[in-house]
Tab-separated table of C-alpha atoms in Angstrom:
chain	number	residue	atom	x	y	z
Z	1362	UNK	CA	-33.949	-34.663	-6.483
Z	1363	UNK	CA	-33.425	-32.023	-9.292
Z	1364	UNK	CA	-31.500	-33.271	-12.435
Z	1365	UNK	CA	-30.774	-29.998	-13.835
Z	1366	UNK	CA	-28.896	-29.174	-10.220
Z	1367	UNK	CA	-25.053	-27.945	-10.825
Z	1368	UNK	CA	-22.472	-28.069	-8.282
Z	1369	UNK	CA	-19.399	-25.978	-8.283
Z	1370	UNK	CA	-17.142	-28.659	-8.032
Z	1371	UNK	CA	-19.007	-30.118	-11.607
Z	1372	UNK	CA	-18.526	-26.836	-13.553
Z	1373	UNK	CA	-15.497	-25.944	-15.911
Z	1374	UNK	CA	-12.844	-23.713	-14.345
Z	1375	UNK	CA	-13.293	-20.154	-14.694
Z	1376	UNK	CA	-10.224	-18.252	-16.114
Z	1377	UNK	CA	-11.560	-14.943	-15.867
Z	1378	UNK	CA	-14.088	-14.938	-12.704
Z	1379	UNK	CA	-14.727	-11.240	-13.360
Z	1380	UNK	CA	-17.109	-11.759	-16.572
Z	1381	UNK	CA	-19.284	-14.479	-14.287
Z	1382	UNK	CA	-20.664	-18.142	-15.473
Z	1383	UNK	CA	-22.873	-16.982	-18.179
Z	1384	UNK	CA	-19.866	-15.245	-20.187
Z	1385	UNK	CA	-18.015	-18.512	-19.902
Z	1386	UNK	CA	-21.069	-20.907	-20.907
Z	1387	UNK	CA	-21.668	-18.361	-23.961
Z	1388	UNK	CA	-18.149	-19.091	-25.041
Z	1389	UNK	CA	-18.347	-22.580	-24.456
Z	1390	UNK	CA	-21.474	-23.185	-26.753
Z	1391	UNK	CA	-19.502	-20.843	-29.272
Z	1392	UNK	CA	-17.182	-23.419	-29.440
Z	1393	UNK	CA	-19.040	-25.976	-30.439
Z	1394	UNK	CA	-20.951	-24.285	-33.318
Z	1395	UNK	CA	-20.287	-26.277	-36.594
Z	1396	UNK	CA	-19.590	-23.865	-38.839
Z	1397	UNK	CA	-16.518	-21.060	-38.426
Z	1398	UNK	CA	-19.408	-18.556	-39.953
Z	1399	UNK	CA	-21.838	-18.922	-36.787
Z	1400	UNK	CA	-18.427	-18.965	-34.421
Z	1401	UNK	CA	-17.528	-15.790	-36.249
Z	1402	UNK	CA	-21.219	-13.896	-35.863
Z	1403	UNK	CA	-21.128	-14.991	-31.764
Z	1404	UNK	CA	-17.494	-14.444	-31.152
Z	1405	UNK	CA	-18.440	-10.842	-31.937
Z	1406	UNK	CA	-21.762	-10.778	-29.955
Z	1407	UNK	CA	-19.832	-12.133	-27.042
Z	1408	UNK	CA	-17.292	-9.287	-27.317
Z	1409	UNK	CA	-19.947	-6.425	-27.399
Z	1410	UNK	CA	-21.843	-8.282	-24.329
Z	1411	UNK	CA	-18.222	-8.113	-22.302
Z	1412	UNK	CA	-17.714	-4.568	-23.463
Z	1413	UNK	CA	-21.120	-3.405	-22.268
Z	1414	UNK	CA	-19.989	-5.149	-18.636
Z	1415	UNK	CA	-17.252	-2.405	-18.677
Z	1416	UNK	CA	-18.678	1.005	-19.653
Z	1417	UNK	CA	-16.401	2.944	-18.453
Z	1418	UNK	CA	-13.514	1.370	-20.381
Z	1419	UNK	CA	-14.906	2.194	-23.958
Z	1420	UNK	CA	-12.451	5.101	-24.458
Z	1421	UNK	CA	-9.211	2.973	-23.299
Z	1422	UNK	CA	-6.619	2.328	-26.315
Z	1423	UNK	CA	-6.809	-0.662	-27.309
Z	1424	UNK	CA	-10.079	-1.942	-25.342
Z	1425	UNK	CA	-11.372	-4.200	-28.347
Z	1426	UNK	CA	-7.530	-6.086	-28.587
Z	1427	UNK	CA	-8.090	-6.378	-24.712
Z	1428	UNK	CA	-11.894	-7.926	-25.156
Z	1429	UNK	CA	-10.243	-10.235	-27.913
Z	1430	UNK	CA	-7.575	-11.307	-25.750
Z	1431	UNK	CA	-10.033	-11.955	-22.886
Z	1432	UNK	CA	-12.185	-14.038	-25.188
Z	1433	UNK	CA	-9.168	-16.540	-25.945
Z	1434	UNK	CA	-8.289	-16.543	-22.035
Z	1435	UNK	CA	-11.580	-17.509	-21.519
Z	1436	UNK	CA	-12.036	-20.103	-24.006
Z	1437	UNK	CA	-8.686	-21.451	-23.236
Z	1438	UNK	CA	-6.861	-20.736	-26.444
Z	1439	UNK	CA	-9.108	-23.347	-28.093
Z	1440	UNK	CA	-11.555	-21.107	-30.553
Z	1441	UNK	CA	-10.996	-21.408	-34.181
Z	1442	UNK	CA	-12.312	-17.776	-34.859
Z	1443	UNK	CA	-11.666	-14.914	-37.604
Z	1444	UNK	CA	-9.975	-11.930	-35.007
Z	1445	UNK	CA	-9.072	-9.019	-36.262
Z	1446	UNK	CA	-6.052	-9.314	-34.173
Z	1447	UNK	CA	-3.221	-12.053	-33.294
Z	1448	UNK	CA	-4.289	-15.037	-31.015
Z	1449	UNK	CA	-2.042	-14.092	-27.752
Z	1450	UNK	CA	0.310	-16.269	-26.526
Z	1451	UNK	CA	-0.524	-18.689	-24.151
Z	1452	UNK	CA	2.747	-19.485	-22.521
Z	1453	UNK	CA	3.785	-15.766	-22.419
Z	1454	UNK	CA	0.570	-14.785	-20.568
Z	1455	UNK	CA	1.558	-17.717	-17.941
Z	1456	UNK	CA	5.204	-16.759	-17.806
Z	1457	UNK	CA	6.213	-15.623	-14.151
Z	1458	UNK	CA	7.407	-11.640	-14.570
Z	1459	UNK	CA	10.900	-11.047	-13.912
Z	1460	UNK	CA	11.899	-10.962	-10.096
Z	1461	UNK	CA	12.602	-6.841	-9.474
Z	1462	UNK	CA	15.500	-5.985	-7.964
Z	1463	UNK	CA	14.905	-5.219	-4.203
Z	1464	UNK	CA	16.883	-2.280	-2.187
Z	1465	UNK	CA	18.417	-4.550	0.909
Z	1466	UNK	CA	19.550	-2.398	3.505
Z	1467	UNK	CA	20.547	-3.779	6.871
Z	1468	UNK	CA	21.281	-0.902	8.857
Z	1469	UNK	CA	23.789	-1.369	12.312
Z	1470	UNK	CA	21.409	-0.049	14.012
Z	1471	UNK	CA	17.790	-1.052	13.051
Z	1472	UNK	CA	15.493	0.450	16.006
Z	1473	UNK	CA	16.407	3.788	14.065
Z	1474	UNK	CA	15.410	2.986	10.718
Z	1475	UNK	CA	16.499	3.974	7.047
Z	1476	UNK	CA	14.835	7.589	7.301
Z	1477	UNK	CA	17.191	8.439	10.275
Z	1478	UNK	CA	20.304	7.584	7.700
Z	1479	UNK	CA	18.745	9.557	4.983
Z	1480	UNK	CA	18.436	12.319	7.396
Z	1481	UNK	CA	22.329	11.855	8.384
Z	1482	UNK	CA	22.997	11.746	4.988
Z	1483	UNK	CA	21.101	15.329	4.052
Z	1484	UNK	CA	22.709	16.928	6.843
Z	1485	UNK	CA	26.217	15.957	5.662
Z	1486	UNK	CA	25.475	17.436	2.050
Z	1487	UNK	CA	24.940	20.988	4.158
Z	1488	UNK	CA	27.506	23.149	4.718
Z	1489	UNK	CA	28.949	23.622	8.070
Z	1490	UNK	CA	27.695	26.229	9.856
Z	1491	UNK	CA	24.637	26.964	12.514
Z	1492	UNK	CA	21.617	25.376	10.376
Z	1493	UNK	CA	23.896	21.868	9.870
Z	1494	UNK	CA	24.468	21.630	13.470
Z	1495	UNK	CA	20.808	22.748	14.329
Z	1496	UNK	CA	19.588	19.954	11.937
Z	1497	UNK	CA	21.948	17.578	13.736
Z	1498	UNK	CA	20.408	17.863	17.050
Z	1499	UNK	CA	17.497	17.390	15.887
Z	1500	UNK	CA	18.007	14.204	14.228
Z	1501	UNK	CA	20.014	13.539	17.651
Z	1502	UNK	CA	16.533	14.208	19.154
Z	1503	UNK	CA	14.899	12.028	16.972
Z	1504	UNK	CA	17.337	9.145	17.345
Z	1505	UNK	CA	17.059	9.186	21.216
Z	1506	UNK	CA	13.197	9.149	20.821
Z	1507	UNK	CA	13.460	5.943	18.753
Z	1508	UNK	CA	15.863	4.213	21.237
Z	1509	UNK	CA	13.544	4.885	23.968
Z	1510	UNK	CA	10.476	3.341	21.799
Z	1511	UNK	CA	12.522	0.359	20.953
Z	1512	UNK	CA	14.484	-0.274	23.968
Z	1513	UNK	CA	13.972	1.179	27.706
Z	1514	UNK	CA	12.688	4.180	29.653
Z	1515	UNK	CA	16.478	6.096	29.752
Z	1516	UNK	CA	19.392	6.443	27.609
Z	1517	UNK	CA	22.531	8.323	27.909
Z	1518	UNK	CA	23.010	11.125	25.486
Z	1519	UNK	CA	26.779	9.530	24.365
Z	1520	UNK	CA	25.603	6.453	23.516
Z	1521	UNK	CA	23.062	8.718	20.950
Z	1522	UNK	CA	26.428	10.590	20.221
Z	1523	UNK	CA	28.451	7.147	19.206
Z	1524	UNK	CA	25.829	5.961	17.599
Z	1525	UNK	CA	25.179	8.980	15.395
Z	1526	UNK	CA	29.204	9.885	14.915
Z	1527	UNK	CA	29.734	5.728	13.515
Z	1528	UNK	CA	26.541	6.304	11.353
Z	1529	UNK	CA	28.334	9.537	9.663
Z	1530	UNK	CA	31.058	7.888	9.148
Z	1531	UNK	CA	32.626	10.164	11.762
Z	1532	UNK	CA	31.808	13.350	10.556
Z	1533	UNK	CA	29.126	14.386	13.092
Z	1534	UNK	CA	30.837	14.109	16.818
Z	1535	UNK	CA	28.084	16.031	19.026
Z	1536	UNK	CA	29.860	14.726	21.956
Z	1537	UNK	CA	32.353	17.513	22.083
Z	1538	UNK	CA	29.458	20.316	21.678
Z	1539	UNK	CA	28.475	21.367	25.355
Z	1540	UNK	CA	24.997	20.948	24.598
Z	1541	UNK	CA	22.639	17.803	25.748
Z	1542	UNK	CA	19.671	16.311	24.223
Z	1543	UNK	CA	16.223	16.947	25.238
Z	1544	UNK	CA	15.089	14.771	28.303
Z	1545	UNK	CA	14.145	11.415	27.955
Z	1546	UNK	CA	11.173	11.909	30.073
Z	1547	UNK	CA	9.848	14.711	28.042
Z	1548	UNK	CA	10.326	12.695	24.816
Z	1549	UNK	CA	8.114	9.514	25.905
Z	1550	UNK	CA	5.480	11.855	27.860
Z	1551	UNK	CA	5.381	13.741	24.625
Z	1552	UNK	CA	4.886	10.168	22.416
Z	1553	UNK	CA	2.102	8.728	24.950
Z	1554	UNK	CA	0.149	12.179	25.670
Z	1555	UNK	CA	-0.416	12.362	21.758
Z	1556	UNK	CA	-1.639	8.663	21.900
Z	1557	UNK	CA	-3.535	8.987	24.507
Z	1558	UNK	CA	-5.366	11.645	23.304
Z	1559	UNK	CA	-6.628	9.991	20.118
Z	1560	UNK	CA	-7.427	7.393	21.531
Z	1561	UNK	CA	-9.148	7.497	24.794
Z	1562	UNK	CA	-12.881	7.347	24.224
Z	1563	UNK	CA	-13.434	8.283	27.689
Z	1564	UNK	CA	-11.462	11.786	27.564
Z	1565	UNK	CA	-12.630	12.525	24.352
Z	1566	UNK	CA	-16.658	12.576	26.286
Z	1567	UNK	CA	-15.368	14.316	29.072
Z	1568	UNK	CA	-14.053	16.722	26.341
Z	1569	UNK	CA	-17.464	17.089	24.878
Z	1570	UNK	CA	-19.708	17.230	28.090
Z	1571	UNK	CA	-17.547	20.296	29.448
Z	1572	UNK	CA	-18.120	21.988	26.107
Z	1573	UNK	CA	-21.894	21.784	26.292
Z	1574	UNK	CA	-21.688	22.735	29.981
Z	1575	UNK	CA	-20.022	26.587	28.867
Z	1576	UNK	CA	-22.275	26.622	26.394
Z	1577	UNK	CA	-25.392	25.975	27.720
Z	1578	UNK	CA	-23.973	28.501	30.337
Z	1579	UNK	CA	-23.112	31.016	27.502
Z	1580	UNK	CA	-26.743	30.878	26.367
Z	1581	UNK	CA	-28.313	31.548	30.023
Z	1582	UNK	CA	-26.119	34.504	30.496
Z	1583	UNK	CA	-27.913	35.810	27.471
């Protein structure tokens, strides 16, 4: 059996795991010098050895008053040392940040999303005329092609209609424009043919075994 043998579960916590074991048993044995001189002379040592661990942080603002800092973390706010800055706080540093505020939307209609009512919203800050209801079939388009994703293989174009007339507050009514949406059929077939393409290995080498065949053919001709 070795003495000298640590185990993880016998060694100190390590508050910043970043700087390793050695950093923290190099600031444990600075602790314990006698004299505040020697903790002084090693304190500093310490903070050049952490700086060289992060070259590429030299020219940051303030990277010494960050190594300092570290140093305290590290030795657990108990190292009676001469910084040339302020001892940081050790209850601010474990104070939970303040909870940010969150957007909640909680659309009717969630199979359509929050960029479909952004879109709505854009198209109602346009003037009427040929491009406003242009961009309104198109987010009609768009809507139907999320209902189909979401829901079944066919939709009627009024339900798209209701839906998009309640979700501008009733200032888009495509129902009364003698024009339908594209066909549902199209819209999936266009959706799966684009995933299918990406993604199926086995097209893909069919793809690549006709090429070589026209150009191996290309290069007998000559």
């Amino acid at each position: 059996m070795v003495p000298s043998l640590e185990y993880n579960t016998e060694r100190n916590h390590l508050n910043i795991p970043e700087y390793g074991r050695h950093i923290q048993k190099l600031v444990e044995h600075c602790k314990e010098l006698k004299t505040k001189e020697e903790r002084n002379r090693m304190a500093t040592a310490i903070v050049g050895v952490m700086g060289n661990l992060n070259p590429h942080l030299r020219d940051v603002a303030d990277f010494q008053h960050k190594l300092w800092d570290q140093l305290f973390i590290i030795a657990d706010f108990d190292l009676d040392v001469d910084s040339p800055y302020p001892m940081p706080d050790k209850e601010l540093l474990a104070a939970a940040p303040e909870r940010m505020p969150y957007p909640q939307k909680r659309p009717k209609y969630r199979f359509y999303g929050n960029n479909i009512q952004n879109m709505i919203n854009v198209a109602l800050s346009w003037e009427k005329g040929e491009k406003r209801e242009a961009l309104t079939f198109i987010i009609a388009n768009h809507m139907k092609k999320s209902f189909l994703n979401w829901n079944k293989d066919s939709v009627d174009d009024n339900v798209i209609f209701k839906h998009l007339f309640e979700m501008s507050g009733g200032e888009i009514n495509l129902a009364a424009k003698d024009e339908d949406l594209l066909d549902s059929k199209s819209l999936i077939h266009r959706t799966i043919g684009r995933r299918d393409h990406s993604t199926n290995p086995r097209r893909n080498n069919n793809n690549k075994r006709h090429y070589k065949s026209n150009n191996r053919n290309h290069k007998r001709s000559r």
